[in-house]
Tab-separated table of C-alpha atoms in Angstrom:
chain	number	residue	atom	x	y	z
A	221	MET	CA	-9.322	11.427	6.830
A	222	GLY	CA	-11.087	10.725	10.119
A	223	LYS	CA	-10.949	7.711	12.195
A	224	TYR	CA	-12.752	4.346	11.203
A	225	ASP	CA	-15.255	4.359	13.917
A	226	ASP	CA	-16.480	8.236	12.969
A	227	PHE	CA	-17.403	7.178	9.323
A	228	LYS	CA	-19.251	4.078	10.746
A	229	ASN	CA	-21.098	6.293	13.240
A	230	ALA	CA	-21.702	8.687	10.469
A	231	PHE	CA	-23.112	5.895	8.078
A	232	ASN	CA	-25.501	4.729	10.836
A	233	GLN	CA	-26.439	8.347	11.472
A	234	ILE	CA	-27.279	9.055	7.976
A	235	ASN	CA	-29.220	5.683	7.469
A	236	MET	CA	-31.061	6.330	10.327
A	237	ALA	CA	-32.178	10.108	9.212
A	238	ARG	CA	-33.367	8.521	5.752
A	239	ASN	CA	-37.242	8.740	5.442
A	240	THR	CA	-39.368	6.661	3.232
A	241	THR	CA	-43.092	7.457	4.666
A	242	ARG	CA	-44.799	10.619	5.435
A	243	THR	CA	-47.638	11.470	7.926
A	244	THR	CA	-50.406	13.387	6.356
A	245	ILE	CA	-53.873	14.412	7.410
A	246	SER	CA	-56.451	12.202	5.504
A	247	ALA	CA	-59.606	13.900	6.815
A	248	LEU	CA	-60.117	17.249	8.402
A	249	SER	CA	-62.384	17.329	11.632
A	250	LEU	CA	-64.857	19.834	12.031
A	251	TRP	CA	-64.260	20.030	15.727
A	252	PRO	CA	-60.561	18.977	15.969
A	253	GLU	CA	-60.635	19.880	19.660
A	254	LEU	CA	-63.149	17.429	20.170
A	255	VAL	CA	-62.311	15.055	17.382
A	256	PRO	CA	-58.958	15.139	16.308
A	257	ASN	CA	-57.875	15.096	12.572
A	258	THR	CA	-57.610	11.592	10.940
A	259	LEU	CA	-54.066	11.071	10.263
A	260	GLN	CA	-52.323	8.440	8.166
A	261	THR	CA	-48.683	7.344	7.140
A	262	ILE	CA	-48.122	7.112	3.312
A	263	ASN	CA	-45.099	5.786	1.441
A	264	THR	CA	-43.114	8.303	-0.265
A	265	ASN	CA	-39.714	8.327	-2.277
A	266	GLU	CA	-36.733	8.488	0.235
A	267	TYR	CA	-35.910	11.831	1.484
A	268	TRP	CA	-33.468	13.427	4.265
A	269	ASN	CA	-34.549	16.549	6.505
A	270	MET	CA	-31.837	19.378	6.147
A	271	ALA	CA	-31.404	19.731	9.728
A	272	ASP	CA	-30.063	16.268	10.006
A	273	ILE	CA	-27.648	16.357	7.199
A	274	LEU	CA	-26.232	19.763	8.483
A	275	ASN	CA	-26.009	18.282	12.079
A	276	ILE	CA	-24.291	15.394	10.578
A	277	THR	CA	-22.010	17.164	7.857
A	278	LYS	CA	-21.324	20.113	10.193
A	279	PRO	CA	-20.692	22.861	7.444
A	280	ASP	CA	-19.303	26.409	8.282
A	281	ASN	CA	-22.497	28.364	7.195
A	282	ASN	CA	-25.666	26.750	7.922
A	283	ALA	CA	-27.900	29.594	6.827
A	284	TYR	CA	-26.529	29.676	3.125
A	285	PHE	CA	-27.409	26.037	2.621
A	286	GLN	CA	-30.860	26.392	4.026
A	287	SER	CA	-31.824	29.467	1.792
A	288	PRO	CA	-33.900	29.046	-1.355
A	289	ILE	CA	-31.324	31.110	-3.411
A	290	GLY	CA	-28.468	29.017	-2.012
A	291	LEU	CA	-30.186	25.484	-2.331
A	292	GLU	CA	-31.002	26.415	-6.079
A	293	THR	CA	-27.520	27.404	-6.707
A	294	ILE	CA	-25.939	24.471	-5.201
A	295	LEU	CA	-28.306	22.191	-7.228
A	296	THR	CA	-27.356	23.848	-10.473
A	297	GLN	CA	-23.615	24.473	-10.060
A	298	ASN	CA	-23.096	20.888	-8.575
A	299	THR	CA	-25.153	19.220	-11.542
A	300	PRO	CA	-22.710	17.589	-14.290
A	301	TRP	CA	-22.328	20.506	-16.892
A	302	LYS	CA	-23.448	17.912	-19.768
A	303	LEU	CA	-27.077	17.768	-18.057
A	304	ILE	CA	-27.362	21.270	-17.443
A	305	ASN	CA	-28.702	21.965	-20.974
A	306	ARG	CA	-31.113	19.124	-20.943
A	307	THR	CA	-32.547	20.018	-17.420
A	308	PRO	CA	-34.631	22.724	-16.084
A	309	ILE	CA	-32.458	25.331	-14.649
A	310	ASN	CA	-34.543	25.347	-11.435
A	311	LEU	CA	-34.140	22.003	-10.000
A	312	THR	CA	-35.468	23.102	-6.593
A	313	PRO	CA	-39.217	21.750	-7.023
A	314	ASP	CA	-38.199	18.304	-7.883
A	315	HIS	CA	-35.804	18.028	-5.089
A	316	VAL	CA	-36.487	20.193	-2.248
A	317	LEU	CA	-39.614	20.261	-0.538
A	318	TYR	CA	-40.404	22.896	2.260
A	319	SER	CA	-42.628	22.462	5.061
A	320	ILE	CA	-43.474	24.357	8.259
A	321	ASN	CA	-40.711	23.400	10.240
A	322	ASN	CA	-38.447	21.430	7.818
A	323	ILE	CA	-36.566	21.314	4.396
A	324	GLU	CA	-36.786	17.797	2.839
A	325	LEU	CA	-34.104	16.839	0.308
A	326	SER	CA	-34.025	14.075	-2.247
A	327	ARG	CA	-30.722	11.997	-2.436
A	328	TYR	CA	-29.682	14.088	-5.315
A	329	ALA	CA	-30.223	17.538	-3.726
A	330	CYS	CA	-28.149	15.658	-0.577
A	331	TRP	CA	-25.523	14.482	-2.820
A	332	THR	CA	-25.237	18.321	-4.431
A	333	LEU	CA	-25.077	19.726	-1.082
A	334	CYS	CA	-22.515	17.502	0.140
A	335	LYS	CA	-20.285	18.486	-2.904
A	336	GLU	CA	-20.977	22.301	-2.192
A	337	ILE	CA	-19.852	21.570	1.448
A	338	GLU	CA	-16.687	20.072	0.396
A	339	HIS	CA	-15.445	23.633	-0.402
A	340	ASN	CA	-15.106	24.386	3.340
A	341	ARG	CA	-15.234	20.804	5.022
A	342	LYS	CA	-14.003	17.350	3.782
A	343	THR	CA	-17.532	15.481	2.850
A	344	THR	CA	-16.066	12.799	0.423
A	345	PHE	CA	-17.480	10.108	2.469
A	346	PHE	CA	-20.991	11.713	2.577
A	347	GLN	CA	-20.879	12.285	-1.043
A	348	GLU	CA	-20.024	8.538	-1.481
A	349	TYR	CA	-22.907	7.496	0.517
A	350	PHE	CA	-25.563	9.239	-1.519
A	351	LEU	CA	-23.642	8.416	-4.846
A	352	ASN	CA	-23.966	4.636	-3.824
A	353	PRO	CA	-27.447	3.803	-3.077
A	354	ASN	CA	-27.867	0.708	-0.837
A	355	ALA	CA	-24.237	0.012	-0.747
A	356	THR	CA	-22.689	-1.238	2.606
A	357	PHE	CA	-20.283	0.607	4.772
A	358	ASP	CA	-17.344	-1.129	3.343
A	359	THR	CA	-18.099	-0.356	-0.158
A	360	ILE	CA	-18.583	3.233	0.697
A	361	MET	CA	-15.464	3.343	2.655
A	362	ALA	CA	-13.419	1.835	-0.166
A	363	HIS	CA	-14.662	4.213	-2.713
A	364	THR	CA	-13.961	7.260	-0.286
A	365	LEU	CA	-10.343	5.949	-0.011
A	366	GLN	CA	-9.824	6.105	-3.550
A	367	SER	CA	-11.596	9.462	-4.071
A	368	THR	CA	-9.619	10.761	-1.282
A	369	ARG	CA	-6.338	10.367	-2.899
A	370	ILE	CA	-7.209	13.182	-5.559
A	371	PRO	CA	-7.145	16.113	-3.176
A	372	LEU	CA	-4.213	14.529	-1.274
A	373	ARG	CA	-2.191	14.040	-4.122
A	374	ASN	CA	-2.928	17.711	-5.190
A	375	ARG	CA	-1.650	18.736	-2.014
A	376	ALA	CA	1.154	16.670	-2.325
A	377	SER	CA	2.093	18.215	-5.628
A	378	THR	CA	1.679	21.711	-4.256
A	379	LEU	CA	4.263	20.980	-1.640
A	380	ASN	CA	6.721	19.494	-4.095
A	381	THR	CA	6.582	22.804	-6.296
A	382	GLN	CA	7.293	24.601	-3.054
A	383	LEU	CA	10.033	22.653	-2.451
A	384	ASN	CA	11.619	22.785	-5.743
A	385	GLY	CA	10.955	26.692	-5.598
A	386	ILE	CA	13.469	26.344	-2.356
A	387	LEU	CA	15.708	24.255	-4.359
A	388	ASN	CA	15.756	26.662	-7.286
A	389	SER	CA	16.593	29.439	-5.147
A	390	LEU	CA	20.017	27.796	-4.262
A	391	GLY	CA	21.065	27.598	-8.152
A	392	PRO	CA	21.600	24.125	-8.529
A	393	ASN	CA	22.767	22.860	-12.077
A	394	LYS	CA	20.374	20.433	-13.920
A	395	GLU	CA	22.104	17.244	-12.557
A	396	GLN	CA	21.892	18.413	-8.967
A	397	PHE	CA	18.023	19.018	-9.443
A	398	ALA	CA	17.422	15.926	-11.321
A	399	ASN	CA	19.265	14.178	-8.500
A	400	PHE	CA	17.241	15.520	-5.842
A	401	ASN	CA	14.042	14.881	-7.030
A	402	ARG	CA	15.104	11.203	-8.074
A	403	GLU	CA	16.730	10.396	-4.766
A	404	LYS	CA	13.830	11.802	-2.617
A	405	MET	CA	11.585	9.176	-4.095
A	406	GLU	CA	14.106	6.433	-4.124
A	407	TRP	CA	14.432	7.195	-0.135
A	408	LEU	CA	11.093	6.749	0.301
A	409	PHE	CA	11.094	3.156	-1.407
A	410	ASN	CA	14.206	2.156	0.519
A	411	ASN	CA	16.553	3.149	-2.458
A	412	ARG	CA	14.518	1.267	-4.872
A	413	PRO	CA	14.473	2.873	-8.623
A	414	LYS	CA	11.153	3.813	-9.897
A	415	ALA	CA	11.305	1.109	-12.514
A	416	HIS	CA	11.585	-1.466	-9.528
A	417	VAL	CA	8.789	-0.005	-7.760
A	418	ILE	CA	6.407	0.051	-10.801
A	419	LYS	CA	7.169	-3.317	-11.605
A	420	THR	CA	6.752	-4.707	-8.102
A	421	CYS	CA	3.572	-2.749	-7.552
A	422	LYS	CA	1.967	-3.525	-11.022
A	423	LEU	CA	1.249	-0.052	-11.783
A	424	MET	CA	-0.840	0.727	-14.751
A	425	PRO	CA	-0.504	3.812	-16.963
A	426	ASN	CA	-1.758	6.763	-15.369
A	427	ILE	CA	-4.367	7.609	-18.057
A	428	LYS	CA	-8.343	7.458	-18.566
A	429	LYS	CA	-8.815	3.925	-19.727
A	430	PRO	CA	-5.313	1.827	-19.297
A	431	LYS	CA	-5.294	-1.530	-20.964
A	432	PRO	CA	-5.250	-4.484	-18.684
A	433	ASN	CA	-1.637	-6.331	-18.028
A	434	THR	CA	0.056	-3.023	-19.116
A	435	TYR	CA	2.702	-1.129	-17.032
A	436	ALA	CA	3.451	2.462	-16.508
A	437	ILE	CA	6.487	3.890	-18.206
A	438	PRO	CA	8.814	5.509	-15.628
A	439	SER	CA	9.779	8.316	-17.869
A	440	ARG	CA	6.040	9.452	-17.620
A	441	THR	CA	5.354	8.479	-14.099
A	442	ASN	CA	4.996	10.304	-10.949
A	443	LEU	CA	4.557	7.958	-7.938
A	444	LEU	CA	2.592	10.265	-6.080
A	445	ASP	CA	-0.006	9.357	-8.690
A	446	TYR	CA	-0.340	5.900	-7.356
A	447	MET	CA	0.183	6.430	-3.534
A	448	GLY	CA	-2.652	5.265	-1.157
A	449	VAL	CA	-4.181	7.477	1.292
A	450	ASN	CA	-2.109	6.743	4.327
A	451	LEU	CA	1.124	7.071	2.264
A	452	LEU	CA	-0.032	10.241	0.686
A	453	ILE	CA	-0.554	11.605	4.241
A	454	ALA	CA	2.898	10.625	5.519
A	455	TYR	CA	4.407	12.030	2.323
A	456	ILE	CA	2.599	15.426	2.812
A	457	ASN	CA	3.803	15.443	6.697
A	458	ALA	CA	7.131	14.843	5.645
A	459	MET	CA	7.344	17.655	3.070
A	460	GLN	CA	5.712	20.219	5.496
A	461	LYS	CA	8.326	19.025	7.886
A	462	ILE	CA	11.256	19.757	5.243
A	463	ILE	CA	9.704	23.252	4.406
A	464	THR	CA	9.292	24.330	7.955
A	465	GLN	CA	12.815	23.153	9.026
A	466	TRP	CA	14.328	24.894	6.054
A	467	ASP	CA	12.455	28.011	7.009
A	468	SER	CA	14.029	27.897	10.296
A	469	THR	CA	17.622	27.062	9.120
A	470	ASN	CA	20.044	29.959	9.511
A	471	PRO	CA	20.484	31.572	6.177
A	472	LYS	CA	24.040	31.288	6.429
A	473	SER	CA	23.907	27.294	6.523
A	474	ARG	CA	21.365	27.290	3.474
A	475	CYS	CA	22.680	25.295	0.859
A	476	TYR	CA	22.063	22.181	-1.535
A	477	THR	CA	23.729	19.741	0.796
A	478	THR	CA	21.914	21.098	3.803
A	479	LEU	CA	18.778	20.920	2.086
A	480	ARG	CA	19.359	17.367	0.826
A	481	ASP	CA	20.020	16.322	4.239
A	482	ILE	CA	17.136	17.638	5.845
A	483	THR	CA	14.692	16.180	3.274
A	484	TYR	CA	16.741	12.693	3.737
A	485	ASN	CA	15.905	12.733	7.233
A	486	ALA	CA	12.480	13.539	6.895
A	487	ILE	CA	11.562	11.138	4.055
A	488	LYS	CA	13.613	8.300	6.036
A	489	SER	CA	11.648	9.153	9.218
A	490	ILE	CA	8.254	7.754	7.473
A	491	PRO	CA	7.613	4.251	8.190
A	492	THR	CA	8.638	1.317	5.633
A	493	ILE	CA	6.588	1.279	2.616
A	494	SER	CA	5.127	-1.788	1.576
A	495	THR	CA	3.197	-2.481	-1.639
A	496	THR	CA	-0.092	-2.244	0.053
A	497	GLN	CA	0.282	1.463	0.299
A	498	MET	CA	0.444	1.765	-3.384
A	499	CYS	CA	-2.388	1.450	-5.741
A	500	GLN	CA	-2.253	0.093	-9.160
A	501	THR	CA	-4.380	2.667	-10.904
A	502	GLY	CA	-3.140	6.257	-11.020
A	503	THR	CA	-5.112	9.507	-10.151
A	504	ASN	CA	-6.135	10.280	-13.645
A	505	THR	CA	-7.807	6.801	-13.908
A	506	ILE	CA	-9.455	7.355	-10.574
A	507	MET	CA	-10.722	10.968	-11.929
A	508	ALA	CA	-11.986	9.315	-14.978
A	509	ILE	CA	-13.841	6.531	-12.960
A	510	GLN	CA	-15.435	9.178	-10.641
A	511	GLN	CA	-16.709	11.207	-13.289
A	512	ALA	CA	-18.284	8.617	-14.988
A	513	ARG	CA	-19.882	7.418	-11.768
A	514	GLU	CA	-21.132	10.823	-10.969
A	515	SER	CA	-22.815	11.258	-14.438
A	516	GLU	CA	-24.643	8.075	-14.458
A	517	PHE	CA	-25.835	8.686	-10.930
A	518	ALA	CA	-26.663	12.188	-12.005
A	519	LYS	CA	-28.702	10.689	-15.076
A	520	LYS	CA	-30.484	8.590	-13.010
A	521	TYR	CA	-31.356	10.382	-9.872
A	522	ILE	CA	-31.843	13.853	-11.439
A	523	ASN	CA	-35.287	12.458	-12.490
A	524	GLU	CA	-36.178	11.146	-8.924
A	525	LYS	CA	-38.378	13.424	-7.571
A	526	ILE	CA	-39.029	13.908	-3.996
A	527	ARG	CA	-42.515	14.000	-4.259
């Protein structure tokens, strides 16, 4: 995640880059050197210039995104799969307009472009901008914070797996393994057990459509699924610190107690956790909501032609 002001600036830039008119020649002059061609400004469907989008999002490979083959691939591969069979494979004519000095993109094309750029640079904010027409900056930021939880949670899960691999290499018994992972989370929440965190933060079941006023079941709950962006970032940093410190530990000193102590110190170095750093909805719920939002957007805007 970037700084708040960076997102605000990006929001203003992309708003300014939005076009709703186009200048055309209404009458050709027989002697343009003496009597200029007659120009007129006409209203048109909204569009953005490719150069502006690339300048704002800054992908690694501009050439790919500007090539006809690249754009056609981007539009197709980032269209929800359920729509592919109902939509012509070549979406480019409806959403991309090539001119002498520019490439104009529809809102739908911009959204698929930002989803593609996501592979080499985080563009969640820009995806949310195009996904939410006419939304305020605060609304887009709220959606961005929720959507960003998903890749951060995946990163935290990967580091957890790596740490458990280190733990397994020490040959712990079942009780030690269970205690290590239980204590690690309890230390994060000031020694409060999982059930207490669930009740205090009112965590709902981590399923597609949880029923209102229901709580998650401790035995089926991973608290990583409910962490907000700032807490996930802090947790990821702590996990990386643990792994780095373990790697630099003298092999003769490597044992269960040493790993536990390193983990305890790293987790307790995270600032005090408040309930505001936890989210009631789990990442599975967020992913289901995100997929539904993207599907509804695509159904509507795939038919909004640039011309």
